[in-house]
């Protein structure tokens, strides 16, 4: 399968712990996006990369959140000192950087903070 | 905020065509209309997109009005597997701003 993959698919953690999620984009795609989705809502944009450069961050991305894409391939999203409000589905998408680029989404990582 | 308006839910009988409307009256000239769907607990799935011409692929057809202020996604022969939330999005580049979409129920 050559689609976007995410790991882990599910994560349960206790409040205050740190968690890290990984996203592997479609191999030829140089843009990578992170979104968050809470129950009953559409996905909300968090941040995106073009190659290894982080070009935009949403105000939803508090200082407890950090995303990296060190070699312009896979990306990680870390949440430090998790809070119950961080419980959500974290989605990754990738695309090329052509003008009509379509974003393709991964299956998501579902986080539950107890 | 999302630039589209969609009905919160719709029903369609299995085997019939599902027609999902979307209003995007403030769309700009360089913005495309995209449709995604999200089946429960999965990531959004790309369906189709267009700029001003009608488009068709193996999944659906997209009809965009001449003034581009609204569009309709057509699933020609709905099946139970088409039960999902359908998102209509307008965007030119980079991030997607999702609304709440239309929850489509396919009735057996």
Coordinates of C-alpha atoms in Angstrom, one line a residue:
Chain A
X1 CA 0.0 0.0 0.0
X2 CA 1.5 3.3 -1.0
X3 CA -0.9 5.6 0.9
X4 CA -0.3 7.8 3.9
X5 CA 0.4 5.7 7.0
X6 CA 0.3 6.7 10.7
X7 CA 1.5 5.0 13.8
X8 CA 0.2 4.2 16.3
X9 CA -3.4 3.9 15.3
X10 CA -4.5 4.1 19.0
X11 CA -2.9 5.6 22.1
X12 CA -4.1 5.7 25.6
X13 CA -2.1 7.7 28.1
X14 CA -2.4 9.3 31.4
X15 CA -2.7 13.0 31.9
X16 CA 0.7 14.6 32.1
X17 CA 2.5 12.1 30.0
X18 CA 4.2 12.9 26.7
X19 CA 3.2 11.2 23.5
X20 CA 4.6 11.1 20.0
X21 CA 2.9 10.2 16.7
X22 CA 4.5 9.4 13.4
X23 CA 3.2 10.0 9.9
X24 CA 4.7 8.6 6.7
X25 CA 3.5 10.5 3.6
X26 CA 3.1 9.2 0.1
X27 CA 6.7 9.0 -1.1
X28 CA 6.8 11.6 -3.8
X29 CA 4.8 14.2 -1.8
X30 CA 6.7 17.1 -0.4
X31 CA 3.9 18.7 1.6
X32 CA 2.7 17.2 4.9
X33 CA -0.2 18.4 7.0
X34 CA -1.4 17.6 10.5
X35 CA -5.0 18.0 11.6
X36 CA -6.9 17.3 14.8
X37 CA -10.5 16.1 14.9
X38 CA -12.7 15.9 18.0
X39 CA -16.0 14.1 18.2
X40 CA -18.7 15.4 16.0
X41 CA -16.5 18.1 14.4
X42 CA -14.7 18.3 11.1
X43 CA -10.9 18.1 11.1
X44 CA -9.0 21.3 12.2
X45 CA -5.7 22.3 10.7
X46 CA -2.7 22.3 13.0
X47 CA 0.4 22.7 10.9
X48 CA 2.1 21.9 7.6
X49 CA 5.5 21.3 6.1
X50 CA 6.9 21.8 2.7
X51 CA 9.9 19.4 2.7
X52 CA 11.5 20.0 6.1
X53 CA 10.3 23.6 6.5
X54 CA 7.4 24.2 8.8
X55 CA 5.5 26.9 6.9
X56 CA 2.4 27.5 9.0
X57 CA 1.1 26.7 12.5
X58 CA -2.4 27.1 13.8
X59 CA -3.1 28.9 17.0
X60 CA -4.5 25.5 18.1
X61 CA -0.9 24.3 18.2
X62 CA 0.0 25.3 21.8
X63 CA 3.5 25.3 23.1
X64 CA 3.0 21.8 24.4
X65 CA 2.8 20.6 20.8
X66 CA 5.8 20.3 18.5
X67 CA 6.0 18.9 15.0
X68 CA 9.1 18.0 13.0
X69 CA 10.0 16.7 9.6
X70 CA 13.7 16.5 9.8
X71 CA 14.6 15.0 6.5
X72 CA 11.5 16.0 4.5
X73 CA 10.1 12.5 4.6
X74 CA 8.2 11.3 7.7
X75 CA 7.0 13.6 10.4
X76 CA 6.4 13.4 14.1
X77 CA 3.9 15.2 16.3
X78 CA 4.7 15.3 20.0
X79 CA 2.4 16.4 22.7
X80 CA 4.0 17.2 26.1
X81 CA 2.2 17.1 29.4
X82 CA -1.0 15.8 27.9
X83 CA -4.3 17.1 29.1
X84 CA -7.7 15.5 28.8
X85 CA -8.7 18.1 26.2
X86 CA -6.0 16.7 23.9
X87 CA -8.1 13.5 23.4
X88 CA -8.9 13.5 19.7
X89 CA -8.1 11.9 16.4
X90 CA -4.8 13.2 14.9
X91 CA -4.8 13.1 11.1
X92 CA -1.9 13.4 8.7
X93 CA -2.2 14.3 5.1
X94 CA 0.2 14.7 2.2
X95 CA 0.3 16.3 -1.2
X96 CA 2.5 17.5 -3.9
X97 CA 3.1 21.2 -4.3
X98 CA 1.4 21.6 -7.7
X99 CA -1.3 24.3 -7.9
X100 CA -4.1 21.8 -8.0
X101 CA -2.6 19.5 -5.3
X102 CA -5.0 17.1 -3.6
X103 CA -4.4 16.1 0.0
X104 CA -4.6 12.4 0.8
X105 CA -5.2 11.5 4.4
X106 CA -3.9 8.7 6.6
X107 CA -6.1 6.6 8.9
X108 CA -5.4 8.8 11.9
X109 CA -4.1 8.2 15.4
X110 CA -6.8 8.2 18.1
X111 CA -5.6 9.6 21.4
X112 CA -7.3 9.1 24.7
X113 CA -6.0 11.0 27.7
X114 CA -7.2 9.6 31.0
Chain B
X1 CA -14.4 29.6 9.2
X2 CA -15.5 27.2 6.5
X3 CA -16.6 28.9 3.3
X4 CA -19.3 26.4 2.5
X5 CA -22.8 25.6 3.7
X6 CA -24.2 22.0 3.6
X7 CA -27.3 20.4 5.1
X8 CA -26.4 18.6 8.3
X9 CA -27.9 15.3 7.2
X10 CA -29.6 13.6 4.3
X11 CA -31.2 10.2 3.6
X12 CA -31.0 8.3 0.3
X13 CA -32.5 4.9 -0.6
X14 CA -30.0 2.2 -1.6
X15 CA -29.5 2.0 -5.3
X16 CA -30.8 5.5 -6.0
X17 CA -28.7 8.5 -6.8
X18 CA -27.5 10.6 -3.9
X19 CA -27.4 14.3 -4.6
X20 CA -25.5 16.3 -2.0
X21 CA -25.7 20.1 -2.3
X22 CA -23.2 22.7 -1.2
X23 CA -23.3 26.5 -1.2
X24 CA -20.1 28.5 -1.6
X25 CA -21.3 31.9 -2.6
X26 CA -18.0 33.7 -1.6
X27 CA -15.8 31.4 -3.7
X28 CA -12.8 33.2 -5.3
X29 CA -11.8 32.7 -8.9
X30 CA -8.8 30.6 -8.1
X31 CA -10.5 28.4 -5.6
X32 CA -11.4 24.8 -6.4
X33 CA -14.3 22.9 -5.0
X34 CA -13.3 19.7 -3.3
X35 CA -15.3 16.8 -1.9
X36 CA -14.1 14.4 0.7
X37 CA -16.0 11.9 2.8
X38 CA -15.3 10.3 6.1
X39 CA -16.5 6.9 7.1
X40 CA -16.8 6.4 10.8
X41 CA -13.4 6.4 12.6
X42 CA -11.4 6.6 9.3
X43 CA -9.4 9.4 7.8
X44 CA -11.1 11.6 5.2
X45 CA -11.2 10.1 1.7
X46 CA -10.8 12.3 -1.4
X47 CA -13.7 12.0 -3.8
X48 CA -13.5 14.6 -6.6
X49 CA -12.7 18.2 -7.3
X50 CA -13.3 20.8 -9.9
X51 CA -12.8 24.5 -10.8
X52 CA -15.7 25.4 -13.1
X53 CA -16.4 22.5 -15.3
X54 CA -18.4 19.5 -14.3
X55 CA -16.3 16.5 -13.4
X56 CA -16.8 12.8 -13.2
X57 CA -14.7 9.9 -12.0
X58 CA -15.2 6.3 -10.9
X59 CA -16.7 7.4 -7.6
X60 CA -18.9 10.4 -8.3
X61 CA -19.9 13.4 -10.5
X62 CA -19.5 17.0 -9.5
X63 CA -21.8 19.6 -11.0
X64 CA -20.8 23.2 -10.5
X65 CA -23.2 26.0 -11.3
X66 CA -22.1 28.5 -13.9
X67 CA -21.7 31.3 -11.4
X68 CA -19.7 28.8 -9.2
X69 CA -21.7 29.8 -6.1
X70 CA -23.0 26.2 -5.5
X71 CA -22.3 22.6 -6.5
X72 CA -23.8 19.2 -6.2
X73 CA -22.0 15.9 -5.6
X74 CA -23.8 13.0 -7.2
X75 CA -23.2 9.4 -6.1
X76 CA -25.0 7.6 -9.0
X77 CA -26.0 4.3 -7.3
X78 CA -25.7 4.7 -3.5
X79 CA -24.9 1.6 -1.5
X80 CA -24.7 1.1 2.3
X81 CA -21.0 1.6 2.1
X82 CA -21.6 5.2 1.1
X83 CA -22.9 6.0 4.5
X84 CA -20.5 8.7 5.7
X85 CA -20.0 12.4 6.4
X86 CA -19.4 14.3 3.2
X87 CA -17.4 17.5 3.3
X88 CA -17.6 20.2 0.6
X89 CA -14.5 22.4 0.7
X90 CA -13.3 25.4 -1.3
X91 CA -9.6 26.1 -1.4
X92 CA -6.9 27.4 -3.6
X93 CA -3.8 26.1 -1.9
X94 CA -2.3 24.6 1.3
X95 CA -4.5 23.9 4.3
X96 CA -8.1 22.6 4.2
X97 CA -10.7 24.3 6.4
X98 CA -13.4 21.8 7.1
X99 CA -17.0 22.5 8.0
X100 CA -19.3 20.0 9.7
X101 CA -20.3 18.3 6.4
X102 CA -23.4 16.4 5.5
X103 CA -24.1 13.1 7.2
X104 CA -25.5 10.8 4.5
X105 CA -27.6 7.9 5.6
X106 CA -28.2 5.2 3.0
X107 CA -31.5 3.4 3.7
X108 CA -31.8 -0.3 2.8

